[in-house]
């Protein structure tokens, strides 16, 4: 028997119909922002309870634009988690504001809502909660705190499209319509456009201003003239990308259902193996979309050696993410080891195992067996 194919930690599922739709856009003569983008925005809006949605070329651009629409800039503080993709914090710096990190709840690995109030200052203007791995932050508690302290909320839902909170999809409003929700469609996300993003708008902002911030601040007039009255970015999505998104959206429910099945299978296998020191992720099959399956390695495991050994066995393992306040850029701002011990511990031990809709049940068995064997060797080689 030949060696099984390499199993990456994720892989997009793009059907032939979508590939044909992309080819049709390429043949149409209109390849950048146009009718496909508008159709994609409309379809996303339906998913989000009819709220206004604008498509962007990344989930970073959506977060930055949401901060600008909320009027956040120099002198303002924005609360977020240190255990996220660095984009979440970088955008706060990008608009000239100050990120204030709050350590995570070890049970959910999301921002610890019990610690938010202690992090508030008179300058705190907003909070960016992140649904890590697709597990939603408790929306009732989040908005109770936000309302109590007049904070703007920008949900970083880059990983949680398809997830829900108490039966309502992430993207619908949990904050009385004053909240923003940001999605990413990067290649690794549950729904992809290769690169892309979408912003669900708060109902007190002008969608036309959002569109100007998306494209150079340009306002066009019927006589062919134009004006620029705000500084906008170059953040528009192409129709090529939107055609991929439209094709993906048809499968979103099936993708989420399959991801939940694969996650359940991981728990079954790991429960049977009962590996000492391996901490499994929170078991949530109602809300979470299982964007990633992330056990924490036993403390002291050499993660680099573990990843290399898994690769030798044909299995891709990712790391999402080291605690971001320990990156050089953030250390230069004064953050240091020990500031957020829970995020640091998780960030050192976390691994992302393969989980994507096209995975076979047998792949899970193979990953778990390889992981058990690799950990057994690491401990017997006397670390
Ligand atoms: C992917 C991601 C982003 C950024 O999205 P891009 O489309 O890559 O710009 C932001 N936050 C989180 C939590 C993400 O996972």
Tab-separated table of C-alpha atoms and ligand atoms in Angstrom:
chain	number	residue	atom	x	y	z
A	1	UNK	CA	0.000	0.000	0.000
A	2	UNK	CA	1.359	3.426	-0.881
A	3	UNK	CA	1.606	6.164	1.747
A	4	UNK	CA	-1.619	8.138	2.121
A	5	UNK	CA	-1.715	11.635	0.648
A	6	UNK	CA	-0.534	14.533	2.747
A	7	UNK	CA	-3.414	15.803	4.871
A	8	UNK	CA	-3.239	19.597	5.304
A	9	UNK	CA	-4.788	21.263	8.373
A	10	UNK	CA	-7.315	22.901	6.072
A	11	UNK	CA	-8.337	22.921	2.428
A	12	UNK	CA	-11.112	24.892	0.701
A	13	UNK	CA	-13.993	23.010	-0.980
A	14	UNK	CA	-14.713	24.699	-4.316
A	15	UNK	CA	-17.258	22.966	-6.559
A	16	UNK	CA	-17.239	22.867	-10.370
A	17	UNK	CA	-20.257	25.155	-10.555
A	18	UNK	CA	-18.252	27.844	-8.738
A	19	UNK	CA	-15.271	27.351	-11.025
A	20	UNK	CA	-17.616	27.788	-14.019
A	21	UNK	CA	-19.083	30.935	-12.426
A	22	UNK	CA	-15.568	32.380	-12.019
A	23	UNK	CA	-14.779	31.557	-15.653
A	24	UNK	CA	-18.004	33.298	-16.708
A	25	UNK	CA	-16.946	36.462	-14.828
A	26	UNK	CA	-13.532	36.335	-16.491
A	27	UNK	CA	-15.200	36.045	-19.909
A	28	UNK	CA	-17.759	38.761	-19.180
A	29	UNK	CA	-15.471	41.750	-19.599
A	30	UNK	CA	-16.282	43.042	-16.063
A	31	UNK	CA	-13.904	41.475	-13.544
A	32	UNK	CA	-13.601	43.934	-10.663
A	33	UNK	CA	-16.377	45.239	-8.353
A	34	UNK	CA	-19.752	44.991	-10.076
A	35	UNK	CA	-22.945	42.915	-10.156
A	36	UNK	CA	-21.435	39.827	-8.462
A	37	UNK	CA	-20.275	41.908	-5.506
A	38	UNK	CA	-23.756	43.396	-5.124
A	39	UNK	CA	-25.349	39.929	-5.350
A	40	UNK	CA	-22.893	38.592	-2.757
A	41	UNK	CA	-23.643	41.509	-0.405
A	42	UNK	CA	-27.368	40.854	-0.810
A	43	UNK	CA	-26.957	37.135	-0.053
A	44	UNK	CA	-24.816	37.884	3.010
A	45	UNK	CA	-27.350	40.450	4.183
A	46	UNK	CA	-30.063	37.774	4.064
A	47	UNK	CA	-27.879	35.521	6.202
A	48	UNK	CA	-27.502	38.410	8.670
A	49	UNK	CA	-31.206	39.102	9.194
A	50	UNK	CA	-31.444	41.740	6.458
A	51	UNK	CA	-28.783	44.053	7.945
A	52	UNK	CA	-26.710	46.247	5.586
A	53	UNK	CA	-23.550	44.441	4.448
A	54	UNK	CA	-20.646	45.716	2.363
A	55	UNK	CA	-17.994	43.448	0.826
A	56	UNK	CA	-14.267	44.196	1.148
A	57	UNK	CA	-11.025	42.689	-0.091
A	58	UNK	CA	-10.020	41.456	3.383
A	59	UNK	CA	-11.216	40.969	6.922
A	60	UNK	CA	-8.492	43.358	8.016
A	61	UNK	CA	-9.917	46.153	5.837
A	62	UNK	CA	-13.396	45.539	7.312
A	63	UNK	CA	-12.138	45.861	10.899
A	64	UNK	CA	-10.185	49.028	10.103
A	65	UNK	CA	-13.170	50.558	8.322
A	66	UNK	CA	-15.502	49.665	11.212
A	67	UNK	CA	-13.171	51.493	13.620
A	68	UNK	CA	-13.187	54.545	11.343
A	69	UNK	CA	-16.984	54.445	10.978
A	70	UNK	CA	-17.253	54.280	14.777
A	71	UNK	CA	-15.077	57.398	14.959
A	72	UNK	CA	-12.263	55.703	16.838
A	73	UNK	CA	-8.759	57.128	16.534
A	74	UNK	CA	-5.945	58.847	18.392
A	75	UNK	CA	-6.384	58.955	22.173
A	76	UNK	CA	-8.993	56.191	22.216
A	77	UNK	CA	-8.534	52.787	23.813
A	78	UNK	CA	-9.953	49.606	22.328
A	79	UNK	CA	-10.282	46.386	24.322
A	80	UNK	CA	-9.509	43.036	22.713
A	81	UNK	CA	-7.976	39.613	23.289
A	82	UNK	CA	-4.256	38.866	22.917
A	83	UNK	CA	-5.131	35.370	21.592
A	84	UNK	CA	-6.151	36.116	18.008
A	85	UNK	CA	-4.732	36.654	14.561
A	86	UNK	CA	-2.558	39.770	14.838
A	87	UNK	CA	-4.826	41.653	12.393
A	88	UNK	CA	-7.342	42.236	15.213
A	89	UNK	CA	-4.837	44.367	17.133
A	90	UNK	CA	-2.938	45.801	14.161
A	91	UNK	CA	-6.048	47.630	12.934
A	92	UNK	CA	-6.348	49.400	16.290
A	93	UNK	CA	-2.807	50.729	15.800
A	94	UNK	CA	-3.592	51.513	12.160
A	95	UNK	CA	-6.301	54.034	13.130
A	96	UNK	CA	-4.017	55.572	15.785
A	97	UNK	CA	-5.839	54.129	18.804
A	98	UNK	CA	-4.369	52.087	21.671
A	99	UNK	CA	-5.034	48.363	22.067
A	100	UNK	CA	-5.781	47.265	25.634
A	101	UNK	CA	-5.632	43.501	26.020
A	102	UNK	CA	-7.768	41.459	28.374
A	103	UNK	CA	-6.625	37.911	29.189
A	104	UNK	CA	-8.727	34.984	27.989
A	105	UNK	CA	-11.091	32.663	29.811
A	106	UNK	CA	-9.218	29.320	29.826
A	107	UNK	CA	-12.498	27.425	29.267
A	108	UNK	CA	-13.487	29.223	26.044
A	109	UNK	CA	-10.087	30.734	25.122
A	110	UNK	CA	-12.008	33.903	24.232
A	111	UNK	CA	-11.769	37.284	25.968
A	112	UNK	CA	-12.624	36.840	29.662
A	113	UNK	CA	-15.732	38.970	30.138
A	114	UNK	CA	-15.181	38.873	33.924
A	115	UNK	CA	-12.008	40.897	33.397
A	116	UNK	CA	-13.294	43.514	30.962
A	117	UNK	CA	-14.492	45.987	33.576
A	118	UNK	CA	-11.097	46.067	35.308
A	119	UNK	CA	-9.513	47.073	31.978
A	120	UNK	CA	-11.779	50.074	31.360
A	121	UNK	CA	-10.490	53.626	31.503
A	122	UNK	CA	-12.144	56.964	30.722
A	123	UNK	CA	-10.644	56.602	27.218
A	124	UNK	CA	-12.134	53.181	26.444
A	125	UNK	CA	-14.377	53.567	23.415
A	126	UNK	CA	-14.810	50.102	21.935
A	127	UNK	CA	-14.346	46.387	22.308
A	128	UNK	CA	-13.396	43.910	19.586
A	129	UNK	CA	-14.389	40.424	20.779
A	130	UNK	CA	-13.050	37.514	18.700
A	131	UNK	CA	-14.878	34.192	18.284
A	132	UNK	CA	-11.714	32.067	18.296
A	133	UNK	CA	-12.009	28.833	16.324
A	134	UNK	CA	-15.634	29.774	15.630
A	135	UNK	CA	-16.781	29.557	19.272
A	136	UNK	CA	-18.917	32.649	19.896
A	137	UNK	CA	-18.269	34.973	22.811
A	138	UNK	CA	-21.354	35.087	25.080
A	139	UNK	CA	-23.415	37.743	23.299
A	140	UNK	CA	-25.794	38.537	26.184
A	141	UNK	CA	-22.982	39.228	28.642
A	142	UNK	CA	-20.930	41.056	26.020
A	143	UNK	CA	-23.718	43.505	25.176
A	144	UNK	CA	-24.753	43.959	28.812
A	145	UNK	CA	-21.191	45.164	29.531
A	146	UNK	CA	-21.002	47.243	26.344
A	147	UNK	CA	-24.287	49.006	27.048
A	148	UNK	CA	-23.399	49.589	30.679
A	149	UNK	CA	-20.194	51.387	29.696
A	150	UNK	CA	-21.256	52.907	26.347
A	151	UNK	CA	-18.736	50.918	24.343
A	152	UNK	CA	-18.967	50.398	20.598
A	153	UNK	CA	-18.750	46.693	19.687
A	154	UNK	CA	-17.018	45.455	16.552
A	155	UNK	CA	-17.431	41.696	16.488
A	156	UNK	CA	-14.401	40.078	14.864
A	157	UNK	CA	-16.342	37.166	13.404
A	158	UNK	CA	-13.595	36.307	10.888
A	159	UNK	CA	-13.763	32.711	12.112
A	160	UNK	CA	-17.434	32.422	13.084
A	161	UNK	CA	-19.512	32.734	9.912
A	162	UNK	CA	-21.969	29.828	10.088
A	163	UNK	CA	-21.809	29.749	13.892
A	164	UNK	CA	-24.744	30.941	15.964
A	165	UNK	CA	-25.559	32.186	19.424
A	166	UNK	CA	-28.650	30.632	21.040
A	167	UNK	CA	-30.142	29.761	17.647
A	168	UNK	CA	-29.436	33.054	15.883
A	169	UNK	CA	-26.677	33.275	13.264
A	170	UNK	CA	-23.541	35.252	14.009
A	171	UNK	CA	-23.933	38.366	11.846
A	172	UNK	CA	-27.459	39.094	13.021
A	173	UNK	CA	-27.628	41.855	15.586
A	174	UNK	CA	-27.149	41.053	19.255
A	175	UNK	CA	-26.449	44.710	20.093
A	176	UNK	CA	-29.664	46.495	19.178
A	177	UNK	CA	-28.343	47.309	15.688
A	178	UNK	CA	-25.480	49.492	17.013
A	179	UNK	CA	-22.945	46.709	16.566
A	180	UNK	CA	-20.614	45.994	13.643
A	181	UNK	CA	-19.752	42.453	12.567
A	182	UNK	CA	-16.631	41.724	10.540
A	183	UNK	CA	-16.142	38.566	8.452
A	184	UNK	CA	-13.050	37.346	6.599
A	185	UNK	CA	-13.081	35.152	3.507
A	186	UNK	CA	-9.367	34.316	3.501
A	187	UNK	CA	-8.599	30.928	1.929
A	188	UNK	CA	-8.520	29.176	5.314
A	189	UNK	CA	-11.839	30.515	6.597
A	190	UNK	CA	-15.083	28.473	6.600
A	191	UNK	CA	-16.326	30.421	3.562
A	192	UNK	CA	-13.691	31.746	1.185
A	193	UNK	CA	-13.350	34.140	-1.735
A	194	UNK	CA	-9.552	33.424	-1.806
A	195	UNK	CA	-9.103	36.813	-0.118
A	196	UNK	CA	-11.995	38.970	1.018
A	197	UNK	CA	-14.193	40.163	3.831
A	198	UNK	CA	-17.552	41.681	4.641
A	199	UNK	CA	-18.730	44.233	7.151
A	200	UNK	CA	-22.208	44.154	8.663
A	201	UNK	CA	-22.994	47.792	9.374
A	202	UNK	CA	-24.355	49.369	12.512
A	203	UNK	CA	-27.694	51.014	11.727
A	204	UNK	CA	-26.510	54.483	12.806
A	205	UNK	CA	-23.785	54.696	10.147
A	206	UNK	CA	-24.232	55.753	6.536
A	207	UNK	CA	-23.613	52.885	4.087
A	208	UNK	CA	-22.528	55.499	1.491
A	209	UNK	CA	-19.754	56.650	3.863
A	210	UNK	CA	-18.701	53.001	4.283
A	211	UNK	CA	-18.461	52.744	0.488
A	212	UNK	CA	-16.315	55.901	0.332
A	213	UNK	CA	-13.973	54.581	3.046
A	214	UNK	CA	-13.734	51.410	0.956
A	215	UNK	CA	-12.608	53.204	-2.206
A	216	UNK	CA	-10.418	56.308	-1.911
A	217	UNK	CA	-13.196	58.439	-0.427
A	218	UNK	CA	-14.595	59.018	-3.889
A	219	UNK	CA	-18.113	60.341	-4.327
A	220	UNK	CA	-19.369	60.343	-7.933
A	221	UNK	CA	-21.866	62.767	-9.460
A	222	UNK	CA	-24.376	62.173	-12.268
A	223	UNK	CA	-22.548	64.666	-14.516
A	224	UNK	CA	-19.412	62.476	-14.430
A	225	UNK	CA	-17.640	64.670	-11.913
A	226	UNK	CA	-16.362	63.515	-8.544
A	227	UNK	CA	-15.274	64.713	-5.135
A	228	UNK	CA	-13.198	63.292	-2.295
A	229	UNK	CA	-14.129	64.452	1.212
A	230	UNK	CA	-12.703	61.640	3.376
A	231	UNK	CA	-9.520	59.564	3.161
A	232	UNK	CA	-10.576	56.119	1.976
A	233	UNK	CA	-8.582	52.953	1.345
A	234	UNK	CA	-8.386	50.591	-1.634
A	235	UNK	CA	-10.494	47.859	-0.148
A	236	UNK	CA	-13.001	46.818	-2.829
A	237	UNK	CA	-13.736	43.156	-3.590
A	238	UNK	CA	-13.580	41.886	-7.183
A	239	UNK	CA	-16.468	40.184	-9.009
A	240	UNK	CA	-14.107	37.216	-9.519
A	241	UNK	CA	-13.859	36.816	-5.740
A	242	UNK	CA	-17.567	37.503	-5.211
A	243	UNK	CA	-18.443	34.709	-7.665
A	244	UNK	CA	-16.455	32.306	-5.479
A	245	UNK	CA	-18.278	33.618	-2.402
A	246	UNK	CA	-21.712	33.151	-3.984
A	247	UNK	CA	-20.809	29.555	-4.847
A	248	UNK	CA	-19.517	28.943	-1.312
A	249	UNK	CA	-22.527	30.447	0.436
A	250	UNK	CA	-24.817	27.746	-0.997
A	251	UNK	CA	-22.820	25.163	0.939
A	252	UNK	CA	-22.315	27.069	4.195
A	253	UNK	CA	-24.861	25.056	6.209
A	254	UNK	CA	-23.514	21.763	4.857
A	255	UNK	CA	-19.924	22.871	5.576
A	256	UNK	CA	-20.822	23.721	9.172
A	257	UNK	CA	-22.705	20.440	9.665
A	258	UNK	CA	-19.779	18.417	8.327
A	259	UNK	CA	-17.261	20.351	10.453
A	260	UNK	CA	-19.335	19.571	13.560
A	261	UNK	CA	-19.358	15.867	12.619
A	262	UNK	CA	-15.597	15.810	12.192
A	263	UNK	CA	-15.158	17.564	15.551
A	264	UNK	CA	-17.428	15.011	17.248
A	265	UNK	CA	-15.317	12.248	15.775
A	266	UNK	CA	-12.149	13.854	17.147
A	267	UNK	CA	-13.697	13.877	20.632
A	268	UNK	CA	-14.735	10.214	20.293
A	269	UNK	CA	-11.214	9.189	19.308
A	270	UNK	CA	-9.483	11.342	21.922
A	271	UNK	CA	-11.865	10.209	24.676
A	272	UNK	CA	-10.970	6.609	23.799
A	273	UNK	CA	-7.229	7.354	23.739
A	274	UNK	CA	-7.308	9.412	27.006
A	275	UNK	CA	-3.884	10.961	26.376
A	276	UNK	CA	-2.394	12.411	29.568
A	277	UNK	CA	-1.797	16.163	29.589
A	278	UNK	CA	-3.568	16.797	26.276
A	279	UNK	CA	-6.296	19.423	26.807
A	280	UNK	CA	-9.187	19.255	24.352
A	281	UNK	CA	-11.123	22.319	23.134
A	282	UNK	CA	-14.534	23.230	24.615
A	283	UNK	CA	-17.292	20.845	23.470
A	284	UNK	CA	-19.895	23.015	21.780
A	285	UNK	CA	-21.940	21.593	18.931
A	286	UNK	CA	-24.822	24.045	19.039
A	287	UNK	CA	-23.096	27.413	18.558
A	288	UNK	CA	-19.547	26.723	17.311
A	289	UNK	CA	-18.897	26.277	13.575
A	290	UNK	CA	-15.679	24.330	14.291
A	291	UNK	CA	-13.470	26.604	12.233
A	292	UNK	CA	-10.533	24.831	13.912
A	293	UNK	CA	-9.960	21.863	16.215
A	294	UNK	CA	-7.266	22.859	18.689
A	295	UNK	CA	-5.993	20.643	21.483
A	296	UNK	CA	-3.296	22.004	23.803
A	297	UNK	CA	-0.167	19.845	23.928
A	298	UNK	CA	0.982	18.571	27.334
A	299	UNK	CA	3.014	21.307	29.062
A	300	UNK	CA	6.688	21.084	28.133
A	301	UNK	CA	6.167	19.301	24.782
A	302	UNK	CA	8.575	20.515	22.090
A	303	UNK	CA	5.942	21.836	19.653
A	304	UNK	CA	8.366	22.298	16.755
A	305	UNK	CA	9.524	18.667	17.020
A	306	UNK	CA	5.895	17.536	17.333
A	307	UNK	CA	4.863	19.404	14.175
A	308	UNK	CA	7.861	18.003	12.262
A	309	UNK	CA	7.063	14.442	13.396
A	310	UNK	CA	3.422	14.815	12.316
A	311	UNK	CA	4.572	16.157	8.952
A	312	UNK	CA	6.735	13.059	8.495
A	313	UNK	CA	3.564	11.044	9.035
A	314	UNK	CA	1.814	13.042	6.302
A	315	UNK	CA	-0.227	15.300	8.556
A	316	UNK	CA	-0.243	19.089	8.516
A	317	UNK	CA	-0.493	20.833	11.897
A	318	UNK	CA	-0.909	24.597	12.304
A	319	UNK	CA	-0.482	27.061	15.184
A	320	UNK	CA	-3.252	29.650	15.725
A	321	UNK	CA	-1.960	31.627	17.552
A	322	UNK	CA	0.950	32.618	19.810
A	323	UNK	CA	-0.165	35.390	22.210
A	324	UNK	CA	0.286	38.496	20.083
A	325	UNK	CA	1.440	40.917	22.801
A	326	UNK	CA	4.762	39.025	22.783
A	327	UNK	CA	5.497	39.900	19.139
A	328	UNK	CA	8.406	42.378	18.813
A	329	UNK	CA	6.174	45.225	17.629
A	330	UNK	CA	4.011	44.913	20.748
A	331	UNK	CA	6.935	44.307	23.115
A	332	UNK	CA	8.347	47.630	21.914
A	333	UNK	CA	5.095	49.190	23.148
A	334	UNK	CA	5.828	47.786	26.621
A	335	UNK	CA	4.019	44.452	26.681
A	336	UNK	CA	5.993	41.596	28.252
A	337	UNK	CA	5.969	37.956	29.340
A	338	UNK	CA	3.548	37.349	32.167
A	339	UNK	CA	1.125	40.151	31.222
A	340	UNK	CA	-1.568	37.690	30.071
A	341	UNK	CA	-0.519	34.281	31.440
A	342	UNK	CA	-3.545	32.304	30.221
A	343	UNK	CA	-3.212	33.498	26.626
A	344	UNK	CA	0.542	32.876	26.814
A	345	UNK	CA	0.094	29.300	28.060
A	346	UNK	CA	-2.508	28.486	25.394
A	347	UNK	CA	-0.426	30.242	22.741
A	348	UNK	CA	2.615	28.092	23.583
A	349	UNK	CA	0.711	24.776	23.666
A	350	UNK	CA	-1.943	25.150	20.966
A	351	UNK	CA	-1.972	23.097	17.775
A	352	UNK	CA	-4.502	23.105	14.948
A	353	UNK	CA	-5.334	19.624	13.668
A	354	UNK	CA	-6.780	18.985	10.195
A	355	UNK	CA	-10.464	19.886	9.998
A	356	UNK	CA	-12.247	20.770	6.775
A	357	UNK	CA	-15.511	19.653	5.169
A	358	UNK	CA	-13.973	17.287	2.593
A	359	UNK	CA	-12.097	15.304	5.248
A	360	UNK	CA	-12.974	11.619	5.584
A	361	UNK	CA	-13.819	9.967	8.905
A	362	UNK	CA	-10.749	7.774	8.469
A	363	UNK	CA	-8.562	10.872	8.299
A	364	UNK	CA	-9.561	11.676	11.900
A	365	UNK	CA	-8.570	8.168	13.009
A	366	UNK	CA	-5.241	8.567	11.248
A	367	UNK	CA	-4.537	11.983	12.811
A	368	UNK	CA	-5.357	10.756	16.324
A	369	UNK	CA	-3.214	7.624	15.969
A	370	UNK	CA	-0.269	9.668	14.662
A	371	UNK	CA	-0.669	12.206	17.459
A	372	UNK	CA	-0.797	9.498	20.161
A	373	UNK	CA	2.301	7.797	18.747
A	374	UNK	CA	4.207	11.074	18.397
A	375	UNK	CA	3.442	12.135	21.975
A	376	UNK	CA	4.357	8.677	23.339
A	377	UNK	CA	7.752	8.875	21.602
A	378	UNK	CA	8.354	12.415	22.819
A	379	UNK	CA	7.752	11.391	26.437
A	380	UNK	CA	9.774	8.132	26.235
A	381	UNK	CA	12.736	9.966	24.641
A	382	UNK	CA	12.978	11.668	28.074
A	383	UNK	CA	12.540	15.356	27.663
B	1	LIG	C1	-8.460	35.936	9.300
B	1	LIG	C2	-8.674	36.824	10.463
B	1	LIG	C3	-8.647	38.229	10.350
B	1	LIG	C4	-8.217	38.953	9.116
B	1	LIG	O1	-8.815	38.569	7.972
B	1	LIG	P1	-8.049	38.768	6.553
B	1	LIG	O2	-9.125	38.481	5.572
B	1	LIG	O3	-6.942	37.779	6.526
B	1	LIG	O4	-7.580	40.167	6.491
B	1	LIG	C5	-8.945	38.976	11.466
B	1	LIG	N1	-9.243	38.393	12.637
B	1	LIG	C6	-9.271	37.058	12.794
B	1	LIG	C7	-9.643	36.479	14.119
B	1	LIG	C8	-8.969	36.234	11.717
B	1	LIG	O5	-8.973	34.901	11.897
